[in-house]
PDB file of C-alpha atoms in Angstrom:
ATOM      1  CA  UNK X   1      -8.614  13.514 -24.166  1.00 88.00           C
ATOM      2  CA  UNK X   2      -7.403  12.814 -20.344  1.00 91.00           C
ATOM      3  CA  UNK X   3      -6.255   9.322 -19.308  1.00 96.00           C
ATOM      4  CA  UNK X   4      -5.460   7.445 -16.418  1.00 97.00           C
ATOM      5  CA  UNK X   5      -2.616   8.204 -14.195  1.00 98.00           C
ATOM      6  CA  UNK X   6      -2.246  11.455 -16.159  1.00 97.00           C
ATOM      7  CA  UNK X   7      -0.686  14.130 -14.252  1.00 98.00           C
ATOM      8  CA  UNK X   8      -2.716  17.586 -14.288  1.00 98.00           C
ATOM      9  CA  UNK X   9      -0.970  19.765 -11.344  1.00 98.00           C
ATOM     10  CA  UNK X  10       2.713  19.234 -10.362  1.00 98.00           C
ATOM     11  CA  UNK X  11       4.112  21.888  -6.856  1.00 98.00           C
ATOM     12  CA  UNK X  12       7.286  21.585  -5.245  1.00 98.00           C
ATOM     13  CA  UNK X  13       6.848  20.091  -1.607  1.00 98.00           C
ATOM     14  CA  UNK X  14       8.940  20.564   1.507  1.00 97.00           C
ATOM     15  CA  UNK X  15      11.506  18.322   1.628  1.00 97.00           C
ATOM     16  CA  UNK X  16      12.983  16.963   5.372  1.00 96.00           C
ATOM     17  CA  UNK X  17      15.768  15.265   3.141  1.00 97.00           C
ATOM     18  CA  UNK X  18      18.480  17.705   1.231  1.00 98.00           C
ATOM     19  CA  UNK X  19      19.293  14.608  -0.647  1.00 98.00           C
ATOM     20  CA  UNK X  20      15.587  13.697  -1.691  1.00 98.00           C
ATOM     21  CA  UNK X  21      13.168  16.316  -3.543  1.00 98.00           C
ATOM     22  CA  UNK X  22       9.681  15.922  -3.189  1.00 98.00           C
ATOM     23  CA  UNK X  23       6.681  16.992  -5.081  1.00 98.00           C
ATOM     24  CA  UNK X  24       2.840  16.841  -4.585  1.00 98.00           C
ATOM     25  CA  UNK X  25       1.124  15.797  -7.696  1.00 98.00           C
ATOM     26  CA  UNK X  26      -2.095  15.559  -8.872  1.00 98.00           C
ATOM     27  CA  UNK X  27      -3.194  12.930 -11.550  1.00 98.00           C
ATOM     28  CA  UNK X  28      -6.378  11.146 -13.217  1.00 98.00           C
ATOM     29  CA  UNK X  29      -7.787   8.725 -11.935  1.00 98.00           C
ATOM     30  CA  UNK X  30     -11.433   7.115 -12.952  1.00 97.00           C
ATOM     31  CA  UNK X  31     -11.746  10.693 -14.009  1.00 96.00           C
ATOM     32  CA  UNK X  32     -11.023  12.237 -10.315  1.00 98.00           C
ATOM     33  CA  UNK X  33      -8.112  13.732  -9.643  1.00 98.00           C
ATOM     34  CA  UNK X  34      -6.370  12.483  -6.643  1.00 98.00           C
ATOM     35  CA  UNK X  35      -3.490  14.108  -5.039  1.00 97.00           C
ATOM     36  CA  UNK X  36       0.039  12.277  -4.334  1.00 97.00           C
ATOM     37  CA  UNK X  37       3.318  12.436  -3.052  1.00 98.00           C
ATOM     38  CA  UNK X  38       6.562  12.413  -5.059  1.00 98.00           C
ATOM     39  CA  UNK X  39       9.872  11.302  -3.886  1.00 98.00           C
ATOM     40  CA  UNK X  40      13.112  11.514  -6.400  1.00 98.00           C
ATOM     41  CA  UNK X  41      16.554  11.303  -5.397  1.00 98.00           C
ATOM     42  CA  UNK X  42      18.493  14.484  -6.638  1.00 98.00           C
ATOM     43  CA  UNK X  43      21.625  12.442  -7.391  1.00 97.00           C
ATOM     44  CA  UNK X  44      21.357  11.746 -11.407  1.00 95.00           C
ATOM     45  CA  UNK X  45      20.666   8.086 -12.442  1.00 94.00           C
ATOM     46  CA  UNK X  46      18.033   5.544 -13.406  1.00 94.00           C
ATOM     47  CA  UNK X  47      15.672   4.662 -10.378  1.00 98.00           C
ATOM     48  CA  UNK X  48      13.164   1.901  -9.868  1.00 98.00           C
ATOM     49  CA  UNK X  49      10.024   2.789  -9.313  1.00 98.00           C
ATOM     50  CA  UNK X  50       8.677   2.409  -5.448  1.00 98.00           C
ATOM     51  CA  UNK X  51       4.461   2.512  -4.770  1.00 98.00           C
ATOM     52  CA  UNK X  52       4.083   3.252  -1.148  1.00 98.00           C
ATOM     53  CA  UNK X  53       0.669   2.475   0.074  1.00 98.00           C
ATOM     54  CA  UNK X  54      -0.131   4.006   3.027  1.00 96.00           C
ATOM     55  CA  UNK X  55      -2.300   2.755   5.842  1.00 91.00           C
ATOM     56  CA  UNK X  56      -5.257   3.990   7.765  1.00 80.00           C
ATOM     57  CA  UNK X  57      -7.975   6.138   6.501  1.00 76.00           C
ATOM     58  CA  UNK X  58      -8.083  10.190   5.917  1.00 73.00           C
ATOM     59  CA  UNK X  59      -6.117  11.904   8.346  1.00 74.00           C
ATOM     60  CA  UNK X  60      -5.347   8.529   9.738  1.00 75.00           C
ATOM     61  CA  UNK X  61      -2.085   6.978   8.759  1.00 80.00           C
ATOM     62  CA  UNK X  62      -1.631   9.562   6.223  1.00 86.00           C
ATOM     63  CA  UNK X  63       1.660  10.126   4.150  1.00 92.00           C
ATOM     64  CA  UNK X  64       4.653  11.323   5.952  1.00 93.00           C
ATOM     65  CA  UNK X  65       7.151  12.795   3.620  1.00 96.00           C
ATOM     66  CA  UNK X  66       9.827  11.704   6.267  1.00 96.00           C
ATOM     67  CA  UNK X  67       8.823   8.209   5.709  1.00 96.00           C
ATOM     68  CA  UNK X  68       8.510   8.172   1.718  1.00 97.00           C
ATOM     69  CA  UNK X  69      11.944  10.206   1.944  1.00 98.00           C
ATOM     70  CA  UNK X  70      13.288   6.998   4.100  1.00 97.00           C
ATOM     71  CA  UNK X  71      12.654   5.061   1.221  1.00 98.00           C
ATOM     72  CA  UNK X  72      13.817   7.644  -1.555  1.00 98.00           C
ATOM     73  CA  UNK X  73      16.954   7.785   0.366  1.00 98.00           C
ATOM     74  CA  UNK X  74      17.555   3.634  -0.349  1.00 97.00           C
ATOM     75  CA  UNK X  75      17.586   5.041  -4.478  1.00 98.00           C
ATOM     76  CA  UNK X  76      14.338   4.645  -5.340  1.00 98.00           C
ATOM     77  CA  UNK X  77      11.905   7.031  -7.223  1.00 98.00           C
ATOM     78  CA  UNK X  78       8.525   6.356  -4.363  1.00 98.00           C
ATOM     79  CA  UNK X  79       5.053   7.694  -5.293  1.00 98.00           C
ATOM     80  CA  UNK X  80       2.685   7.668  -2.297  1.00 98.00           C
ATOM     81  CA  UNK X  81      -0.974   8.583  -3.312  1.00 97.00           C
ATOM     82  CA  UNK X  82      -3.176   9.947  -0.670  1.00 96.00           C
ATOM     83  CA  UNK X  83      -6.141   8.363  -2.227  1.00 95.00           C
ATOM     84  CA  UNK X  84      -9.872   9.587  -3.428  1.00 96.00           C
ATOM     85  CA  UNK X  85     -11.316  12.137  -0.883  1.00 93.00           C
ATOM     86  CA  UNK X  86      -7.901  12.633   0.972  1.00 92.00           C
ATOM     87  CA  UNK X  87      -6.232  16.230   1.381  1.00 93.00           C
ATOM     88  CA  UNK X  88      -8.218  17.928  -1.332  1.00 92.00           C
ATOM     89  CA  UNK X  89      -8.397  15.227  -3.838  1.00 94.00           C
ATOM     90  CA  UNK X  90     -11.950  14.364  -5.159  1.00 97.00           C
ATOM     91  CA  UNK X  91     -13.894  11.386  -4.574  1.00 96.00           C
ATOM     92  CA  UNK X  92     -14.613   9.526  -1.234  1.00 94.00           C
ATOM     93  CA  UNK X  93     -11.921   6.968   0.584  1.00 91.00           C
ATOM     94  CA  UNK X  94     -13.838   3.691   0.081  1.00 92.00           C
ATOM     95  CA  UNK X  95     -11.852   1.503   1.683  1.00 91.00           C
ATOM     96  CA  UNK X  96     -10.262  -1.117  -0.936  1.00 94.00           C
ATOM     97  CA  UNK X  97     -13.387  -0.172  -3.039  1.00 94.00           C
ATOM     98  CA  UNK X  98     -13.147   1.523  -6.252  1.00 96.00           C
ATOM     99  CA  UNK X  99     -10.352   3.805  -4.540  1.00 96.00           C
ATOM    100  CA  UNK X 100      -8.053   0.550  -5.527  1.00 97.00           C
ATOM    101  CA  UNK X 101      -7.730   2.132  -9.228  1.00 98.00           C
ATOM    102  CA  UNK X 102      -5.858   5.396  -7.291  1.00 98.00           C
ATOM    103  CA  UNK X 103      -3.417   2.759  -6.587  1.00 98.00           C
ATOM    104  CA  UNK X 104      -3.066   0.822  -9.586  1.00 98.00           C
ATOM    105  CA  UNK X 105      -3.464   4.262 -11.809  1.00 98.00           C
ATOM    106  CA  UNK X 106      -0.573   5.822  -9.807  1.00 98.00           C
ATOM    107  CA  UNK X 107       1.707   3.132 -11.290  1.00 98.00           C
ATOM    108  CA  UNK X 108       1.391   4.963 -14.765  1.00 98.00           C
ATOM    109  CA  UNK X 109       2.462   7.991 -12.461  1.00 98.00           C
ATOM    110  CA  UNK X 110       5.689   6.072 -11.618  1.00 98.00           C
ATOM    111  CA  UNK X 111       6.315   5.011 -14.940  1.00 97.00           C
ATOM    112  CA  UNK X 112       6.726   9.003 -16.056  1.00 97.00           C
ATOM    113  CA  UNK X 113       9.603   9.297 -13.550  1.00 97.00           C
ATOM    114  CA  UNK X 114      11.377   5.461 -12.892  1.00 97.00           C
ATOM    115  CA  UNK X 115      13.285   2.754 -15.423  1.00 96.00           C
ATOM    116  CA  UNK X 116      10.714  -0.362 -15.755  1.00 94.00           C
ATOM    117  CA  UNK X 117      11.000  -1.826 -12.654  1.00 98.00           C
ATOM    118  CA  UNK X 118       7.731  -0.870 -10.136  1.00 98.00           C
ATOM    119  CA  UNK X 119       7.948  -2.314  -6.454  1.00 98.00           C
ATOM    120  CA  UNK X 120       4.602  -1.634  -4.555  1.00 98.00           C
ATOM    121  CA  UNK X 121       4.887  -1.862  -0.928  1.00 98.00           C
ATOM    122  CA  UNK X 122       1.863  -1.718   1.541  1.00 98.00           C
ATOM    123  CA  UNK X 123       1.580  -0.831   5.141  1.00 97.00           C
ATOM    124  CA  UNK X 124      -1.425  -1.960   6.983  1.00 96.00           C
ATOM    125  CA  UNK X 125      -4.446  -1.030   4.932  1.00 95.00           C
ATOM    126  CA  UNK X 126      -2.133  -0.082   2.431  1.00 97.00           C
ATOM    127  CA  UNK X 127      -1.813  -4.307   2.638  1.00 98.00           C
ATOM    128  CA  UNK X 128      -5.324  -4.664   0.901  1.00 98.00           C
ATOM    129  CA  UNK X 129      -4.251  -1.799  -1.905  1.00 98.00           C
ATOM    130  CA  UNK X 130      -0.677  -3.446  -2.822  1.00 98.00           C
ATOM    131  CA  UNK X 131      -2.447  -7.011  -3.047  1.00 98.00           C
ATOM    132  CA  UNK X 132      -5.362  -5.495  -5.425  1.00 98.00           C
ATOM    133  CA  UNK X 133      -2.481  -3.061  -7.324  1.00 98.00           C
ATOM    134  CA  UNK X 134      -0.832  -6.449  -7.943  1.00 98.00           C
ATOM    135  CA  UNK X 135      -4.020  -8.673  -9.231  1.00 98.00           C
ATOM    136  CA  UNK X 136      -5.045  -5.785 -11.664  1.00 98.00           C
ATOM    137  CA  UNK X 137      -1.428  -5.414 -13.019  1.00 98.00           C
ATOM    138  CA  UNK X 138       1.046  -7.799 -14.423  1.00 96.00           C
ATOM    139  CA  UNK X 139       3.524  -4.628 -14.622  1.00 98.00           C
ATOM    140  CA  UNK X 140       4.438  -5.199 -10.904  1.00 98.00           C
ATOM    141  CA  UNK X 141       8.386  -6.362 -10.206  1.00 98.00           C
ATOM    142  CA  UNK X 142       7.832  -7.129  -6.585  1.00 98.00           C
ATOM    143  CA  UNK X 143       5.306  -6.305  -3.595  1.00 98.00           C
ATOM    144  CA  UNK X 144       5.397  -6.234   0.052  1.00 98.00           C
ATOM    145  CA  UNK X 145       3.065  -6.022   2.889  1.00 98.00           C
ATOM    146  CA  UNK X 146       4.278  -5.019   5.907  1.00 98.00           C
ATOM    147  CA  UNK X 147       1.172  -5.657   8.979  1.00 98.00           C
ATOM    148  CA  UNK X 148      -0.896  -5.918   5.861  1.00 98.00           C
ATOM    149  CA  UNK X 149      -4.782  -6.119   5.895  1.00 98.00           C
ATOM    150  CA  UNK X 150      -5.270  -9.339   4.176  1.00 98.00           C
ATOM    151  CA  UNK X 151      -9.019  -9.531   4.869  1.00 98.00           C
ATOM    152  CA  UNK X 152     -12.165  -7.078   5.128  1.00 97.00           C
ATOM    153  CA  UNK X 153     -14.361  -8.988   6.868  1.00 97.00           C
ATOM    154  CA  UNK X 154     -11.800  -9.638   9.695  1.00 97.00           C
ATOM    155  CA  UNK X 155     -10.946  -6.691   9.974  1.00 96.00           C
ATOM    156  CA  UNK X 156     -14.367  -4.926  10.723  1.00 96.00           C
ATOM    157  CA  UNK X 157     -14.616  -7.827  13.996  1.00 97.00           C
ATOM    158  CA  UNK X 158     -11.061  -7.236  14.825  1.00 95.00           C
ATOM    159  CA  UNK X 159     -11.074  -2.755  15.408  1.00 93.00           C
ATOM    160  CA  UNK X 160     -13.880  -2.556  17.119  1.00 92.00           C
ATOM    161  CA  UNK X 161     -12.295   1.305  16.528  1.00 90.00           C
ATOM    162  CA  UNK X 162     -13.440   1.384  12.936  1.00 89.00           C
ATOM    163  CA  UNK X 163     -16.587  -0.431  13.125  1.00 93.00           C
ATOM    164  CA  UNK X 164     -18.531   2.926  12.674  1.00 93.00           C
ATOM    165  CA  UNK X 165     -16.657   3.558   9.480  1.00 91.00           C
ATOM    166  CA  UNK X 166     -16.644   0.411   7.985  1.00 93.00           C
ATOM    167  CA  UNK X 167     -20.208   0.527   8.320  1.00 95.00           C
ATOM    168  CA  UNK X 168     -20.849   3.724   6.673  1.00 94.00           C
ATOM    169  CA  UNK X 169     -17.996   3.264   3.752  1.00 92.00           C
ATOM    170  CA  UNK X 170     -19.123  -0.253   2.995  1.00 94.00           C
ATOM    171  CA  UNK X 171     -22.945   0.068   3.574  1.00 95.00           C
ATOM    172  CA  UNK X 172     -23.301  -2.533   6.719  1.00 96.00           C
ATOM    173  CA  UNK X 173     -21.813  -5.233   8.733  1.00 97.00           C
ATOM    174  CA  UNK X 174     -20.027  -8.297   7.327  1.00 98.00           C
ATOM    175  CA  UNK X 175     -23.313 -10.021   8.012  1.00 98.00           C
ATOM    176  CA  UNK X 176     -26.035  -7.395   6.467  1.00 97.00           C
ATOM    177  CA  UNK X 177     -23.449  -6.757   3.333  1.00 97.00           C
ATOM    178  CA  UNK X 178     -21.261 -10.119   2.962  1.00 97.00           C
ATOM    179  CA  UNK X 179     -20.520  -9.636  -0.781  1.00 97.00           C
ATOM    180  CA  UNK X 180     -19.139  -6.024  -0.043  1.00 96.00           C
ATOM    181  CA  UNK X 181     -16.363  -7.235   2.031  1.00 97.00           C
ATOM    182  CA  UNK X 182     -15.492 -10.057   0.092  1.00 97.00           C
ATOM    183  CA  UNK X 183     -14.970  -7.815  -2.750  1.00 97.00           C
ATOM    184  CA  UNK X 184     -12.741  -5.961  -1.131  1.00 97.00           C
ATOM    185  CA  UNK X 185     -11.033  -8.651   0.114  1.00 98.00           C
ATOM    186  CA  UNK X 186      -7.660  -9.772  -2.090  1.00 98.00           C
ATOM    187  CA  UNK X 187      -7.691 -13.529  -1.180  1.00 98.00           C
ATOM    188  CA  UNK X 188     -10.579 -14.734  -3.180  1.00 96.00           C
ATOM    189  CA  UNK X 189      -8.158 -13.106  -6.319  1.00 98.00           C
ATOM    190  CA  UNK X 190      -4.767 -14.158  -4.992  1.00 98.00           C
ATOM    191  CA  UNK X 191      -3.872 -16.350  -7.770  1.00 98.00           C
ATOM    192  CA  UNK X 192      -3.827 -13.581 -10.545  1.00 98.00           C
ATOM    193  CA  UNK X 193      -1.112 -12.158  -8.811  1.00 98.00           C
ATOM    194  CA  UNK X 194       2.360 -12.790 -11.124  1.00 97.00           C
ATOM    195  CA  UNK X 195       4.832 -10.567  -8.904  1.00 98.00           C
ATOM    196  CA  UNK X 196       6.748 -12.644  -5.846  1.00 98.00           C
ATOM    197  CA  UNK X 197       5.238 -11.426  -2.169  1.00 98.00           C
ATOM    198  CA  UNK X 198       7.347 -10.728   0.605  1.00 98.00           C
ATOM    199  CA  UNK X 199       5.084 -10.757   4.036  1.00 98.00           C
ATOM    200  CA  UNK X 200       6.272  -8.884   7.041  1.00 98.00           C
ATOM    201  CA  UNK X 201       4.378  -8.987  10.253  1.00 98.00           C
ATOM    202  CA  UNK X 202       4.920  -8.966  13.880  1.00 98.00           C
ATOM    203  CA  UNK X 203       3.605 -11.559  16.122  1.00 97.00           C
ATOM    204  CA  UNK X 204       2.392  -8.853  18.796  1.00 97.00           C
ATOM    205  CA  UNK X 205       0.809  -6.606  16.062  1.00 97.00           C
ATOM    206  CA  UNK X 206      -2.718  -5.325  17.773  1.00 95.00           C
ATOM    207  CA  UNK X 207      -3.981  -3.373  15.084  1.00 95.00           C
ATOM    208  CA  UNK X 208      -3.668  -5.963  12.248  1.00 97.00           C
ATOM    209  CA  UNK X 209      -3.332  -9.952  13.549  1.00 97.00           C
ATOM    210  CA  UNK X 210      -0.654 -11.796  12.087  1.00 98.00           C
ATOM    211  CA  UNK X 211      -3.701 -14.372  11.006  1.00 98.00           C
ATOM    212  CA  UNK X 212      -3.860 -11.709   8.086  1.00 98.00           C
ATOM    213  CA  UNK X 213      -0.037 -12.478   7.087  1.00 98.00           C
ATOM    214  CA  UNK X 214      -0.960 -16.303   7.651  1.00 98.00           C
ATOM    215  CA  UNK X 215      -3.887 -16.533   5.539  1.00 98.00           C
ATOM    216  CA  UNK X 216      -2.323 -14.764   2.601  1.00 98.00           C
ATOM    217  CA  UNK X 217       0.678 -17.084   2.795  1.00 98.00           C
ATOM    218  CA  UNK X 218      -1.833 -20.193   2.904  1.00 98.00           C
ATOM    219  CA  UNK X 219      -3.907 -18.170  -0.429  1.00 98.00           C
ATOM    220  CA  UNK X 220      -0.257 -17.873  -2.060  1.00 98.00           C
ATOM    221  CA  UNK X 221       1.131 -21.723  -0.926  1.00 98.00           C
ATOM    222  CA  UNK X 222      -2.172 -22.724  -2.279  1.00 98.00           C
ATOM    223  CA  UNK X 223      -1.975 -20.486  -5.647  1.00 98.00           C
ATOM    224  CA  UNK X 224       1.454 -22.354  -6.189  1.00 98.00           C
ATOM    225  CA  UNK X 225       2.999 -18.425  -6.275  1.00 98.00           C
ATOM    226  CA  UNK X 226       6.495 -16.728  -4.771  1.00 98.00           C
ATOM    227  CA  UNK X 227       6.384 -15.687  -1.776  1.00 98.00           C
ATOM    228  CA  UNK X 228       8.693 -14.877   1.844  1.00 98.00           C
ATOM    229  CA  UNK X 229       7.395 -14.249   5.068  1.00 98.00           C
ATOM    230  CA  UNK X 230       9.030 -12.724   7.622  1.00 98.00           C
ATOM    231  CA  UNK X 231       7.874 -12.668  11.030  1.00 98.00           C
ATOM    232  CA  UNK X 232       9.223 -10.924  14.057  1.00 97.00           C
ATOM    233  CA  UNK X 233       8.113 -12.532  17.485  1.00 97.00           C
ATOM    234  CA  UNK X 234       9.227  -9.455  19.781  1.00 96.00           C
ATOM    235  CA  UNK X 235       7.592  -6.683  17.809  1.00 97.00           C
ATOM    236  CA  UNK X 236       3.684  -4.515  17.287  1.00 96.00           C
ATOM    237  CA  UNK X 237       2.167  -2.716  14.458  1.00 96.00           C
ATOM    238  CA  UNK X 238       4.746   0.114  14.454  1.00 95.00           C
ATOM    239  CA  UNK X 239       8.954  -1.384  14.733  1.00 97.00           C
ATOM    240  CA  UNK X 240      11.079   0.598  17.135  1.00 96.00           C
ATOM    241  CA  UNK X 241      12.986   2.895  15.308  1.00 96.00           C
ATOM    242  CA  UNK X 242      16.273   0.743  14.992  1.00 96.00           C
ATOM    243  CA  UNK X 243      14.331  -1.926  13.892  1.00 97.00           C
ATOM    244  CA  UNK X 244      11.958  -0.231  11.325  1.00 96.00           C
ATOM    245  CA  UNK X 245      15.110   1.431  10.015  1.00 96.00           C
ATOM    246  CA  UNK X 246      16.786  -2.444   9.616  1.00 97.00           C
ATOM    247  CA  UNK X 247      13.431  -3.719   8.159  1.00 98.00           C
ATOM    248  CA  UNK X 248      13.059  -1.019   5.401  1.00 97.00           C
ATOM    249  CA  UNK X 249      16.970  -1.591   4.411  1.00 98.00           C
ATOM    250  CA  UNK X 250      16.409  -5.185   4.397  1.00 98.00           C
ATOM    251  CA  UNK X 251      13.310  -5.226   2.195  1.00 98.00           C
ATOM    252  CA  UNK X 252      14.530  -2.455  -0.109  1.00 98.00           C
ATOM    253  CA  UNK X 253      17.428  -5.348  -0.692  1.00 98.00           C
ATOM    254  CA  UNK X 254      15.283  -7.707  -1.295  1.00 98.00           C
ATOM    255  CA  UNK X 255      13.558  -5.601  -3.733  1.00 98.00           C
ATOM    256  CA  UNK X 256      16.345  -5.101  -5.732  1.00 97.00           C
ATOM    257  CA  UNK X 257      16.936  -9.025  -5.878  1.00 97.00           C
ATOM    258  CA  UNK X 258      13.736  -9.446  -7.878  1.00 97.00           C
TER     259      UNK X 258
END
């Protein structure tokens, strides 16, 4: 009898950190087995649990082990799945489509390894997953979105870069396939979310527009729920290195608070 978020294949991954030991797992989920990546502090203690969401899609944005170390390092146990279809894993990306449940199934994943508390964090497209992994779960502590994909449908007019894929993942434009991008858009199911929202987006962001971070703050204001933004004026999709490594201490902190 398999389950979801059941881990089938465990092998010890190279680690950029000395401090942080990583390992690439495969686990269940929707009966595919999807391939992650593992970050635990060797130090002994009890960790929370950290879902890092990645962005892009396929090779595209995928998981750095320098970057889930980053966050490892701030004593947290992180789990970054690559998602269906992604570095050997089975399926097909969809987008925010069914490949949502590799998200909210890698929170079991977590749970194996981490004390109760599960953070999910999202970066860019990784935005859409950590809003869905939040409306399908009331097991979530805390999420963040950092230059978060709010919306499908703006999204496909905004990268004209994508358009191609968008159309073949989600089977036509916005205006051919309307109900396809509105189900794989998180607004529309804002208010099941029970876990407080911390928004982080910068004003000169190209790749995701900051409308994304202001409509899901008018969805949440509206839904009555928790929520922080925090908007940088000076800064694009990707921080400057002194600032990203501010931002990720900052919001690790605020984690914690929750």
């Amino acid at each position: 009898m398999t389950y979801n978020g059941e881990i089938v294949e465990k092998r010890a991954y190279p680690s950029p950190n000395p401090a942080i030991r990583l390992t690439e797992i495969t686990y269940l989920s929707q009966g595919l087995r999807i391939k992650g990546l593992l970050a635990e502090p060797k130090a002994e203690g009890t960790y929370d649990g950290f879902l890092y969401l990645r962005g892009g899609m396929q090779s595209i944005g995928m998981v750095r082990p320098s970057r889930i170390a980053q966050f490892a390092a701030q004593g947290f146990i992180v789990f970054a799945p690559y998602y269906r279809g992604n570095r050997g894993g089975e399926g097909r990306d969809e987008f925010a489509g069914a490949d949502r449940y590799d998200a909210v199934y890698a929170v079991d994943v977590l749970k194996q390894y981490c004390n109760d508390n599960i953070h999910v964090f999202g970066f860019s497209r990784g935005g859409i997953m950590a809003l869905w992994t939040a409306i399908l779960r009331k097991d979530i502590t805390s999420v963040v979105t950092w230059a978060g994909v709010s919306d499908a449908t703006a999204t496909y007019w905004e990268r004209t870069d994508m358009r191609r894929m968008m159309k073949r993942v989600i089977g036509g434009t916005p205006n051919r396939v309307p109900e396809a991008y509105d189900a794989r858009t998180p607004l529309f199911e804002i208010e099941q979310i029970t876990a407080p929202v911390l928004i982080i987006h910068g004003y000169r962001d190209e790749n995701v527009d900051i409308e994304h971070a202001r409509q899901l703050a008018f969805f949440l204001e509206d839904a009555n729920k928790s929520y922080e933004t925090w908007y940088d004026p000076d800064h694009a999709h990707q921080y400057p290195p002194a600032k990203n490594r501010e931002t990720v201490r900052a919001l690790c902190e605020w984690m914690k608070q929750q």
